[in-house]
Amino acid sequence: MSRLLILVGECPPKPMPPEEFGSGRFGATLCKHSGVPIEAYYRHAIRLNLFAFPVMAWTSLTAVVRARRVAETIETIKASRAASDATVILCGKRVMAAFIGAGLIAPESRFFDETETEGTKWICFPHPSGLSRWWNDDNNQIGRAHV
């Protein structure tokens, strides 16, 4: 049994099928900083979003409800693949806030903190889009090394 890798983003930038979530700059940035070949990323990483369609604005309450649904989906995926363990990367401070609000990670969570519950390791990352100021700041070498 292997540990699943699941990435949770906010919403796709344009309408797209779920299998394409996390493509483009998002996946390229993660691969660049982790050293993982892009082909391995597409083959092994499960990519989910709080919202399956582009959303211009949403409330924190809506995001908390969606975070709980994503957590349920993660448990379903773990069961369907007979996997007892998963590492879930929460991408961006808004996604992190939704999972904090849902009580799934600690309220004091910060980027690169890890929380483990029932075989799921939750890790918060700055959003890995090409526009992210965090990833583009040369002062963040320590965080990049964590990837």
XYZ file of C-alpha atoms in Angstrom:
147
model
C 0.000 0.000 0.000
C 1.414 3.375 -0.930
C 0.670 6.841 0.360
C -1.557 8.867 -1.962
C -0.596 12.407 -2.944
C -3.600 14.716 -3.199
C -3.459 18.426 -4.018
C -6.362 20.729 -3.209
C -6.622 24.069 -4.976
C -9.248 26.762 -4.936
C -10.879 26.586 -8.359
C -9.776 26.204 -11.958
C -9.010 29.410 -13.869
C -11.405 28.365 -16.643
C -13.969 25.588 -17.148
C -12.133 22.269 -17.498
C -12.599 18.575 -16.746
C -11.402 17.484 -13.267
C -8.500 15.467 -14.685
C -6.986 18.747 -15.909
C -7.092 20.481 -12.493
C -3.611 21.530 -11.434
C -2.255 21.720 -14.941
C -0.447 24.726 -16.337
C 1.536 27.013 -14.054
C 0.235 25.327 -10.888
C 1.749 21.918 -11.685
C 4.824 23.392 -13.340
C 5.686 25.437 -10.237
C 5.306 22.444 -7.906
C 7.483 20.304 -10.158
C 10.099 23.034 -10.519
C 10.548 23.404 -6.757
C 10.232 19.710 -5.878
C 12.351 18.267 -8.670
C 9.519 15.874 -9.578
C 9.234 15.312 -13.336
C 5.989 16.743 -14.717
C 5.068 13.315 -16.143
C 5.255 11.749 -12.651
C 3.148 14.576 -11.244
C 0.381 13.977 -13.790
C 0.588 10.202 -13.343
C 0.531 10.062 -9.529
C -0.943 13.224 -8.031
C -4.678 13.408 -7.489
C -5.816 16.982 -8.059
C -8.978 18.370 -6.450
C -10.455 21.852 -6.016
C -12.801 23.432 -3.497
C -14.847 24.513 -6.495
C -15.049 22.543 -9.737
C -15.698 25.650 -11.820
C -14.284 29.197 -11.895
C -15.694 31.295 -9.064
C -15.247 35.062 -9.004
C -16.215 35.458 -5.341
C -17.276 33.143 -2.546
C -17.965 33.387 1.161
C -15.891 31.718 3.850
C -18.981 29.718 4.893
C -19.345 28.312 1.377
C -15.631 27.429 1.351
C -15.919 25.626 4.707
C -18.807 23.524 3.374
C -16.775 22.732 0.261
C -13.722 21.835 2.395
C -15.818 19.270 4.291
C -17.011 17.785 0.976
C -13.437 17.598 -0.309
C -12.407 15.815 2.915
C -15.217 13.292 2.333
C -14.029 12.834 -1.255
C -10.497 12.188 0.006
C -11.771 9.449 2.327
C -13.710 7.916 -0.583
C -10.598 7.975 -2.766
C -8.525 6.363 0.005
C -11.112 3.590 0.409
C -11.470 2.972 -3.331
C -7.710 2.596 -3.717
C -7.271 0.556 -0.551
C -4.920 3.234 0.753
C -4.793 3.922 4.459
C -2.518 6.957 4.124
C -2.593 10.159 2.099
C -0.623 13.369 1.996
C -2.879 16.295 1.173
C -1.322 19.548 0.012
C -3.627 22.520 0.613
C -2.668 25.142 -1.954
C -3.026 28.756 -0.900
C -4.090 30.723 2.147
C -7.766 30.785 1.157
C -7.888 26.986 0.850
C -6.002 26.713 4.141
C -8.545 29.031 5.804
C -11.439 26.878 4.532
C -9.933 23.727 6.049
C -9.203 25.556 9.320
C -12.839 26.727 9.375
C -13.998 23.149 8.783
C -11.975 21.992 11.801
C -9.794 19.717 9.661
C -6.479 21.388 10.467
C -5.288 23.384 13.475
C -6.370 27.042 13.693
C -2.757 28.163 14.101
C -1.617 26.391 10.906
C 0.903 28.209 8.743
C 2.592 27.366 5.436
C 4.487 24.049 5.576
C 2.958 23.016 8.918
C 1.864 19.385 8.993
C -1.205 18.033 10.753
C -1.935 14.303 10.768
C -5.388 12.841 11.376
C -6.488 9.267 10.746
C -3.821 8.465 8.165
C -4.100 11.792 6.360
C -1.199 14.228 6.555
C -2.339 17.782 5.784
C 0.304 20.293 4.639
C -0.379 23.928 3.753
C 1.540 25.435 0.824
C 1.467 28.884 -0.725
C -0.567 28.638 -3.909
C 1.854 27.392 -6.590
C 0.562 29.448 -9.496
C 3.075 31.358 -11.561
C 1.601 34.568 -10.133
C 2.325 33.690 -6.496
C 4.481 36.319 -4.870
C 5.607 33.817 -2.229
C 7.178 31.336 -4.664
C 8.738 34.146 -6.686
C 10.433 35.720 -3.646
C 14.085 34.638 -3.432
C 13.936 34.951 0.381
C 11.745 31.850 0.616
C 14.460 29.250 -0.001
C 13.663 27.364 3.222
C 10.055 26.821 2.219
C 11.057 25.744 -1.273
C 13.424 23.160 0.210
C 10.450 21.658 2.096
C 8.730 20.802 -1.176
